[in-house]
Amino acid sequence: MSRRVDDNLVDPRRAGELMRRALANAMATRPHPNPRVGAVVVATDGTIAAEAAHSGPGSPHAEAHALAAAGSAAAGSTLYVTLEPCDHHGRTPPCTEAIIDAGVSRVVVGTLDPDVRVSGRGVERLRRAGIDVQVGVPGIDAEGVDEAYFHHRRTGLPFVTVKVAGTLDGQAAARDGTSQWITGEAARADAHRLRADNDAVMIGAGTLRVDDPRLDVRLDDHDGPQPRPVVIAGRRPLPATRVLYDRSPLIVASEPRTDVPAGAELVLVSGDDGLVAPDAALEALGKRDIVALMVEGGPHLAGAFVRAGLANRVVVYLGAKLAGGAGLPVLGGEFPTLGAARAVTIDRIERLGDDLRIDLRPVRGAR
């Protein structure tokens, strides 16, 4: 590459430019349960010698990949990497060894890795080897590139996005159960992109019976992994045939069942009177390396996650329609008093064709 950069850490603007470039490399990947990581190698003459991202478990980490591509230009270079390099043997050798062996002089790290196998150890190992290490770049939120990963490593639980769709007056379906389509094509395509950014998509057994969804990503330009279907089973028997049964779904239940379809995996968790406890379901999914979970349906399941304080984010699609009456609400369950309402922060409002997308986050500890 011929593009020249001023590799001067005293200048936050330049450091920010290079770290943003590394973050952009990371954003294009879906490596869960591993983190999104991007790297940029800046040679001693100020040019970008190589850049790379980690593509998934078992593949080279971003740092090792970029340094190998840089070759001899890595000697004396500055490495910009979005996440702290690992210092342990996993499916691949430690990135600290690759950095030290390549003769890198300086490493700029976007943020420390919360994984207990790494957290601080990678930076310490590099400094012991005489490499200058800077952690953090002013104005850059390196965790934002993969919020779900950081949440999962700190809590053991998936990052939960509750997705709902409804009319402008809050109805997810008509009284007869019909809901296709409340939103238009642009909003539905955007919802598929939201699915693509998650490792699993969860529905309740009621939605499985009524809608028979595939829960896959159906976009012409999608070439990444498909999210795994997750079904929360209730008291009633599961349908004998459904299209998502050929996609190795997880069936989460609170007691043994004989109606689990072939190819599905039964996950037993705690519950009450045949009903699954949402927090127990999350814990079980987190142990199966599901880092990002989308709760998609139906209203009662979505409402249960919101009421239990388990939704990290809620994405609301509002179709340009008025129901003009009561059918099925966007969130099921009781709303006994105004004091039971949850306070939220609105992060984003976007128009999609005639419809709206609203991203919000429940305020922790607030009503």
Tab-separated table of C-alpha atoms in Angstrom:
chain	number	residue	atom	x	y	z
A	1	MET	CA	0.000	0.000	0.000
A	2	SER	CA	1.271	3.490	-0.821
A	3	ARG	CA	-0.879	5.542	1.568
A	4	ARG	CA	1.411	7.391	3.985
A	5	VAL	CA	0.499	8.111	7.598
A	6	ASP	CA	2.104	10.103	10.380
A	7	ASP	CA	2.750	7.500	13.056
A	8	ASN	CA	2.967	9.907	15.974
A	9	LEU	CA	1.256	8.898	19.195
A	10	VAL	CA	1.590	12.437	20.512
A	11	ASP	CA	-0.986	13.390	17.877
A	12	PRO	CA	-4.302	11.837	19.027
A	13	ARG	CA	-5.923	12.605	15.685
A	14	ARG	CA	-3.489	10.364	13.807
A	15	ALA	CA	-3.691	7.619	16.386
A	16	GLY	CA	-7.472	7.874	16.210
A	17	GLU	CA	-7.395	7.592	12.416
A	18	LEU	CA	-5.370	4.390	12.542
A	19	MET	CA	-7.402	2.830	15.342
A	20	ARG	CA	-10.637	3.627	13.489
A	21	ARG	CA	-9.173	1.864	10.473
A	22	ALA	CA	-8.462	-1.201	12.606
A	23	LEU	CA	-12.002	-1.048	14.011
A	24	ALA	CA	-13.444	-0.878	10.493
A	25	ASN	CA	-11.572	-4.075	9.624
A	26	ALA	CA	-13.048	-5.760	12.701
A	27	MET	CA	-16.611	-4.618	11.970
A	28	ALA	CA	-16.725	-6.617	8.739
A	29	THR	CA	-16.366	-9.946	10.560
A	30	ARG	CA	-18.591	-12.338	12.562
A	31	PRO	CA	-16.144	-14.475	14.599
A	32	HIS	CA	-18.265	-15.260	17.682
A	33	PRO	CA	-17.702	-16.740	20.173
A	34	ASN	CA	-14.315	-15.093	19.568
A	35	PRO	CA	-14.155	-11.292	19.586
A	36	ARG	CA	-14.099	-9.005	16.592
A	37	VAL	CA	-10.510	-7.772	16.295
A	38	GLY	CA	-8.815	-5.659	13.664
A	39	ALA	CA	-5.133	-4.744	13.271
A	40	VAL	CA	-3.023	-2.309	11.252
A	41	VAL	CA	0.782	-2.503	10.913
A	42	VAL	CA	2.548	0.827	10.321
A	43	ALA	CA	6.113	0.445	9.021
A	44	THR	CA	9.034	2.592	10.118
A	45	ASP	CA	8.695	4.768	7.012
A	46	GLY	CA	5.141	5.696	7.989
A	47	THR	CA	3.302	3.599	5.427
A	48	ILE	CA	0.675	1.005	6.232
A	49	ALA	CA	2.457	-2.302	5.670
A	50	ALA	CA	-0.553	-4.553	6.247
A	51	GLU	CA	-3.949	-4.815	7.913
A	52	ALA	CA	-6.190	-7.721	8.840
A	53	ALA	CA	-9.087	-8.939	10.947
A	54	HIS	CA	-9.852	-12.152	12.827
A	55	SER	CA	-12.401	-14.162	10.852
A	56	GLY	CA	-13.351	-16.864	13.354
A	57	PRO	CA	-12.310	-19.672	15.728
A	58	GLY	CA	-9.247	-21.545	14.516
A	59	SER	CA	-8.205	-18.860	12.025
A	60	PRO	CA	-5.205	-16.572	12.634
A	61	HIS	CA	-5.808	-13.733	15.037
A	62	ALA	CA	-5.783	-10.258	13.534
A	63	GLU	CA	-2.332	-9.366	14.888
A	64	ALA	CA	-0.622	-12.529	13.643
A	65	HIS	CA	-2.372	-12.300	10.296
A	66	ALA	CA	-1.353	-8.666	9.742
A	67	LEU	CA	2.244	-9.207	10.874
A	68	ALA	CA	2.648	-12.205	8.580
A	69	ALA	CA	1.349	-10.129	5.675
A	70	ALA	CA	3.727	-7.286	6.547
A	71	GLY	CA	6.754	-9.591	6.424
A	72	SER	CA	10.072	-7.813	6.985
A	73	ALA	CA	8.274	-4.460	7.236
A	74	ALA	CA	6.994	-5.526	10.664
A	75	ALA	CA	10.469	-5.015	12.178
A	76	GLY	CA	10.468	-1.760	14.141
A	77	SER	CA	6.810	-1.149	13.236
A	78	THR	CA	3.892	0.140	15.252
A	79	LEU	CA	0.958	-2.241	15.558
A	80	TYR	CA	-2.534	-0.853	16.092
A	81	VAL	CA	-4.913	-3.512	17.386
A	82	THR	CA	-8.456	-3.049	18.657
A	83	LEU	CA	-8.198	-5.587	21.508
A	84	GLU	CA	-5.407	-6.641	23.841
A	85	PRO	CA	-3.259	-9.388	22.284
A	86	CYS	CA	-3.664	-12.816	23.886
A	87	ASP	CA	-0.828	-14.450	25.830
A	88	HIS	CA	-2.141	-18.006	26.049
A	89	HIS	CA	-2.259	-21.065	23.822
A	90	GLY	CA	-5.688	-21.873	22.407
A	91	ARG	CA	-6.488	-23.025	18.895
A	92	THR	CA	-3.719	-20.663	17.785
A	93	PRO	CA	-0.404	-19.636	19.410
A	94	PRO	CA	-0.235	-16.504	21.608
A	95	CYS	CA	-0.331	-13.248	19.678
A	96	THR	CA	2.255	-11.808	22.063
A	97	GLU	CA	4.791	-14.303	20.683
A	98	ALA	CA	4.044	-13.266	17.093
A	99	ILE	CA	4.451	-9.593	18.016
A	100	ILE	CA	7.720	-10.119	19.855
A	101	ASP	CA	9.152	-12.429	17.165
A	102	ALA	CA	8.268	-9.909	14.432
A	103	GLY	CA	10.330	-7.205	16.129
A	104	VAL	CA	7.472	-4.750	16.648
A	105	SER	CA	8.585	-1.633	18.541
A	106	ARG	CA	5.264	-0.228	19.693
A	107	VAL	CA	1.735	-1.551	20.173
A	108	VAL	CA	-1.338	0.633	20.476
A	109	VAL	CA	-4.206	-1.343	22.025
A	110	GLY	CA	-7.806	-0.182	21.722
A	111	THR	CA	-8.899	-1.740	25.012
A	112	LEU	CA	-8.024	-4.526	27.443
A	113	ASP	CA	-9.632	-7.937	26.981
A	114	PRO	CA	-12.066	-8.860	29.814
A	115	ASP	CA	-11.480	-12.584	29.214
A	116	VAL	CA	-9.879	-13.901	32.417
A	117	ARG	CA	-7.255	-15.744	30.354
A	118	VAL	CA	-6.028	-12.462	28.902
A	119	SER	CA	-7.053	-9.413	30.926
A	120	GLY	CA	-3.839	-7.413	31.360
A	121	ARG	CA	-1.522	-10.368	30.779
A	122	GLY	CA	-0.955	-9.614	27.102
A	123	VAL	CA	0.047	-6.012	27.748
A	124	GLU	CA	2.302	-7.044	30.639
A	125	ARG	CA	4.067	-9.665	28.505
A	126	LEU	CA	4.774	-7.164	25.726
A	127	ARG	CA	6.114	-4.575	28.162
A	128	ARG	CA	8.399	-7.154	29.756
A	129	ALA	CA	9.791	-7.778	26.273
A	130	GLY	CA	10.697	-4.092	25.978
A	131	ILE	CA	7.849	-3.110	23.656
A	132	ASP	CA	6.225	0.271	24.196
A	133	VAL	CA	2.491	-0.307	24.797
A	134	GLN	CA	-0.262	2.299	24.834
A	135	VAL	CA	-3.747	1.230	25.968
A	136	GLY	CA	-6.629	3.331	24.694
A	137	VAL	CA	-6.844	6.138	22.176
A	138	PRO	CA	-8.648	9.360	23.163
A	139	GLY	CA	-12.110	9.603	21.636
A	140	ILE	CA	-12.217	5.940	20.529
A	141	ASP	CA	-14.641	3.431	22.064
A	142	ALA	CA	-12.970	0.164	21.112
A	143	GLU	CA	-15.562	-1.876	23.017
A	144	GLY	CA	-18.309	-0.579	20.753
A	145	VAL	CA	-17.107	-2.746	17.880
A	146	ASP	CA	-18.293	-5.871	19.713
A	147	GLU	CA	-20.415	-4.915	22.720
A	148	ALA	CA	-21.862	-8.407	22.950
A	149	TYR	CA	-18.434	-10.010	23.415
A	150	PHE	CA	-17.535	-7.746	26.328
A	151	HIS	CA	-20.907	-8.344	27.965
A	152	HIS	CA	-20.615	-12.121	27.586
A	153	ARG	CA	-17.085	-12.262	28.983
A	154	ARG	CA	-18.019	-10.123	31.985
A	155	THR	CA	-21.334	-11.780	32.850
A	156	GLY	CA	-21.326	-15.194	31.182
A	157	LEU	CA	-24.638	-14.244	29.563
A	158	PRO	CA	-25.534	-13.371	25.974
A	159	PHE	CA	-26.138	-9.737	25.096
A	160	VAL	CA	-29.905	-9.660	24.555
A	161	THR	CA	-31.614	-7.634	21.853
A	162	VAL	CA	-35.403	-7.788	22.077
A	163	LYS	CA	-36.899	-7.052	18.655
A	164	VAL	CA	-40.567	-6.156	18.310
A	165	ALA	CA	-42.708	-4.804	15.493
A	166	GLY	CA	-46.083	-3.173	15.648
A	167	THR	CA	-48.448	-0.484	14.497
A	168	LEU	CA	-48.004	3.114	15.582
A	169	ASP	CA	-50.553	2.515	18.339
A	170	GLY	CA	-48.679	-0.488	19.715
A	171	GLN	CA	-50.342	-3.579	18.253
A	172	ALA	CA	-48.166	-6.493	17.109
A	173	ALA	CA	-50.995	-8.425	15.478
A	174	ALA	CA	-54.728	-8.349	14.938
A	175	ARG	CA	-57.046	-10.203	17.293
A	176	ASP	CA	-57.146	-13.123	14.833
A	177	GLY	CA	-53.353	-13.408	15.043
A	178	THR	CA	-52.512	-12.009	11.594
A	179	SER	CA	-49.425	-9.791	11.448
A	180	GLN	CA	-47.994	-10.094	7.919
A	181	TRP	CA	-47.099	-7.507	7.102
A	182	ILE	CA	-47.258	-4.632	9.585
A	183	THR	CA	-43.976	-3.190	8.323
A	184	GLY	CA	-42.757	-2.646	4.768
A	185	GLU	CA	-39.917	-4.212	2.800
A	186	ALA	CA	-37.218	-1.788	3.986
A	187	ALA	CA	-37.964	-2.456	7.648
A	188	ARG	CA	-38.147	-6.207	7.109
A	189	ALA	CA	-34.784	-6.216	5.320
A	190	ASP	CA	-33.304	-4.219	8.182
A	191	ALA	CA	-34.653	-6.789	10.645
A	192	HIS	CA	-32.823	-9.501	8.683
A	193	ARG	CA	-29.599	-7.510	9.045
A	194	LEU	CA	-30.292	-7.379	12.772
A	195	ARG	CA	-30.676	-11.167	12.779
A	196	ALA	CA	-27.370	-11.493	10.936
A	197	ASP	CA	-25.606	-9.661	13.758
A	198	ASN	CA	-26.739	-12.231	16.334
A	199	ASP	CA	-25.596	-15.762	17.098
A	200	ALA	CA	-29.075	-17.055	17.899
A	201	VAL	CA	-32.718	-16.011	17.486
A	202	MET	CA	-35.241	-16.966	20.156
A	203	ILE	CA	-38.990	-17.396	19.896
A	204	GLY	CA	-41.687	-18.903	22.054
A	205	ALA	CA	-43.554	-22.075	21.194
A	206	GLY	CA	-46.672	-20.036	20.411
A	207	THR	CA	-44.890	-18.175	17.629
A	208	LEU	CA	-43.532	-21.498	16.364
A	209	ARG	CA	-47.095	-22.845	16.061
A	210	VAL	CA	-48.721	-19.780	14.520
A	211	ASP	CA	-46.036	-18.357	12.225
A	212	ASP	CA	-43.861	-21.391	11.351
A	213	PRO	CA	-40.777	-19.126	10.940
A	214	ARG	CA	-37.358	-20.159	9.646
A	215	LEU	CA	-35.517	-17.564	11.766
A	216	ASP	CA	-32.742	-17.355	9.164
A	217	VAL	CA	-31.200	-14.413	7.331
A	218	ARG	CA	-32.645	-14.037	3.844
A	219	LEU	CA	-30.618	-11.296	2.188
A	220	ASP	CA	-28.993	-11.602	-1.236
A	221	ASP	CA	-25.662	-10.244	0.021
A	222	HIS	CA	-25.495	-12.326	3.207
A	223	ASP	CA	-22.636	-14.824	3.187
A	224	GLY	CA	-21.970	-15.105	6.916
A	225	PRO	CA	-23.126	-17.672	9.466
A	226	GLN	CA	-26.826	-18.164	10.122
A	227	PRO	CA	-28.124	-17.585	13.650
A	228	ARG	CA	-29.168	-20.706	15.516
A	229	PRO	CA	-32.906	-21.024	16.230
A	230	VAL	CA	-33.922	-21.231	19.890
A	231	VAL	CA	-37.439	-22.199	20.959
A	232	ILE	CA	-38.741	-21.725	24.491
A	233	ALA	CA	-41.083	-24.641	25.037
A	234	GLY	CA	-44.144	-24.287	27.241
A	235	ARG	CA	-46.649	-26.769	28.589
A	236	ARG	CA	-48.273	-27.687	25.276
A	237	PRO	CA	-46.735	-30.237	22.871
A	238	LEU	CA	-44.520	-28.879	20.117
A	239	PRO	CA	-45.807	-29.106	16.523
A	240	ALA	CA	-44.762	-32.315	14.790
A	241	THR	CA	-43.303	-30.498	11.738
A	242	ARG	CA	-41.921	-27.005	11.299
A	243	VAL	CA	-39.480	-25.529	8.774
A	244	LEU	CA	-36.874	-24.566	11.350
A	245	TYR	CA	-36.515	-28.152	12.567
A	246	ASP	CA	-33.967	-28.770	9.813
A	247	ARG	CA	-31.754	-26.003	11.245
A	248	SER	CA	-30.663	-27.807	14.445
A	249	PRO	CA	-32.710	-25.694	16.860
A	250	LEU	CA	-32.212	-25.567	20.593
A	251	ILE	CA	-35.406	-26.487	22.454
A	252	VAL	CA	-35.286	-24.956	25.937
A	253	ALA	CA	-37.601	-26.579	28.469
A	254	SER	CA	-37.953	-26.894	32.225
A	255	GLU	CA	-38.705	-30.626	32.235
A	256	PRO	CA	-37.922	-33.691	30.065
A	257	ARG	CA	-39.980	-33.962	26.879
A	258	THR	CA	-40.751	-36.660	24.335
A	259	ASP	CA	-41.790	-34.262	21.535
A	260	VAL	CA	-38.344	-32.883	20.656
A	261	PRO	CA	-37.877	-33.231	16.876
A	262	ALA	CA	-34.984	-35.132	15.359
A	263	GLY	CA	-31.952	-32.917	14.889
A	264	ALA	CA	-32.924	-30.563	17.712
A	265	GLU	CA	-31.083	-30.315	21.026
A	266	LEU	CA	-33.055	-30.295	24.247
A	267	VAL	CA	-31.717	-27.875	26.864
A	268	LEU	CA	-33.155	-28.397	30.337
A	269	VAL	CA	-33.204	-25.390	32.667
A	270	SER	CA	-35.014	-24.420	35.840
A	271	GLY	CA	-38.556	-23.165	35.731
A	272	ASP	CA	-41.909	-23.212	37.463
A	273	ASP	CA	-44.933	-25.358	36.619
A	274	GLY	CA	-43.576	-26.295	33.202
A	275	LEU	CA	-42.529	-22.764	32.245
A	276	VAL	CA	-38.926	-21.780	31.550
A	277	ALA	CA	-37.272	-19.133	33.719
A	278	PRO	CA	-35.827	-16.523	31.301
A	279	ASP	CA	-32.678	-15.974	33.372
A	280	ALA	CA	-32.002	-19.719	33.449
A	281	ALA	CA	-32.398	-19.886	29.676
A	282	LEU	CA	-29.854	-17.089	29.236
A	283	GLU	CA	-27.355	-18.787	31.512
A	284	ALA	CA	-27.643	-22.028	29.540
A	285	LEU	CA	-27.181	-20.252	26.215
A	286	GLY	CA	-24.178	-18.333	27.512
A	287	LYS	CA	-22.508	-21.612	28.444
A	288	ARG	CA	-23.033	-22.747	24.835
A	289	ASP	CA	-20.994	-19.763	23.596
A	290	ILE	CA	-23.988	-17.807	22.322
A	291	VAL	CA	-22.627	-14.298	22.687
A	292	ALA	CA	-25.398	-12.254	21.042
A	293	LEU	CA	-29.055	-13.289	21.289
A	294	MET	CA	-32.050	-11.798	19.521
A	295	VAL	CA	-35.423	-12.370	21.191
A	296	GLU	CA	-37.896	-12.082	18.343
A	297	GLY	CA	-41.257	-13.429	19.381
A	298	GLY	CA	-43.864	-13.407	20.466
A	299	PRO	CA	-45.224	-10.584	22.626
A	300	HIS	CA	-45.360	-12.631	25.840
A	301	LEU	CA	-41.749	-13.795	25.521
A	302	ALA	CA	-40.533	-10.289	24.674
A	303	GLY	CA	-42.500	-8.837	27.573
A	304	ALA	CA	-41.091	-11.428	29.970
A	305	PHE	CA	-37.496	-10.503	29.078
A	306	VAL	CA	-38.191	-6.780	29.434
A	307	ARG	CA	-40.009	-7.149	32.758
A	308	ALA	CA	-37.241	-9.365	34.141
A	309	GLY	CA	-34.628	-6.717	33.287
A	310	LEU	CA	-32.850	-9.103	30.899
A	311	ALA	CA	-33.073	-6.963	27.757
A	312	ASN	CA	-29.851	-5.090	27.069
A	313	ARG	CA	-31.382	-3.401	24.046
A	314	VAL	CA	-34.836	-3.178	22.496
A	315	VAL	CA	-35.326	-2.512	18.793
A	316	VAL	CA	-38.837	-1.401	17.885
A	317	TYR	CA	-40.076	-1.356	14.297
A	318	LEU	CA	-43.194	0.780	13.904
A	319	GLY	CA	-45.175	0.245	10.714
A	320	ALA	CA	-46.962	3.198	9.167
A	321	LYS	CA	-50.331	1.851	10.265
A	322	LEU	CA	-52.915	2.490	12.972
A	323	ALA	CA	-54.675	-0.546	14.352
A	324	GLY	CA	-57.478	1.571	15.726
A	325	GLY	CA	-58.195	-0.937	18.475
A	326	ALA	CA	-56.841	-3.728	20.644
A	327	GLY	CA	-55.420	-6.857	19.034
A	328	LEU	CA	-52.178	-8.297	20.417
A	329	PRO	CA	-49.862	-5.747	22.078
A	330	VAL	CA	-46.181	-5.405	21.160
A	331	LEU	CA	-45.228	-6.552	24.678
A	332	GLY	CA	-47.415	-9.081	26.447
A	333	GLY	CA	-48.110	-9.263	30.162
A	334	GLU	CA	-49.734	-6.989	32.713
A	335	PHE	CA	-49.230	-3.233	33.052
A	336	PRO	CA	-50.810	-2.729	36.483
A	337	THR	CA	-49.724	0.839	37.292
A	338	LEU	CA	-47.773	3.646	35.653
A	339	GLY	CA	-45.051	3.025	38.217
A	340	ALA	CA	-44.431	-0.367	36.643
A	341	ALA	CA	-43.223	1.265	33.408
A	342	ARG	CA	-39.475	1.052	32.777
A	343	ALA	CA	-37.358	4.103	32.059
A	344	VAL	CA	-35.359	3.880	28.824
A	345	THR	CA	-32.828	5.872	26.863
A	346	ILE	CA	-33.425	6.263	23.141
A	347	ASP	CA	-30.197	5.722	21.218
A	348	ARG	CA	-31.446	5.992	17.647
A	349	ILE	CA	-34.482	6.779	15.531
A	350	GLU	CA	-34.307	5.931	11.844
A	351	ARG	CA	-36.820	6.110	9.035
A	352	LEU	CA	-37.015	2.983	6.865
A	353	GLY	CA	-39.294	3.656	3.932
A	354	ASP	CA	-42.583	4.687	5.544
A	355	ASP	CA	-41.718	2.926	8.812
A	356	LEU	CA	-39.588	3.761	11.847
A	357	ARG	CA	-36.861	1.926	13.723
A	358	ILE	CA	-36.280	2.976	17.331
A	359	ASP	CA	-33.325	1.618	19.336
A	360	LEU	CA	-33.605	1.973	23.084
A	361	ARG	CA	-32.002	0.667	26.234
A	362	PRO	CA	-33.732	0.043	29.555
A	363	VAL	CA	-32.179	2.133	32.314
A	364	ARG	CA	-30.697	-0.266	34.856
A	365	GLY	CA	-32.159	0.058	38.332
A	366	ALA	CA	-34.744	2.623	37.229
A	367	ARG	CA	-38.462	2.553	36.636
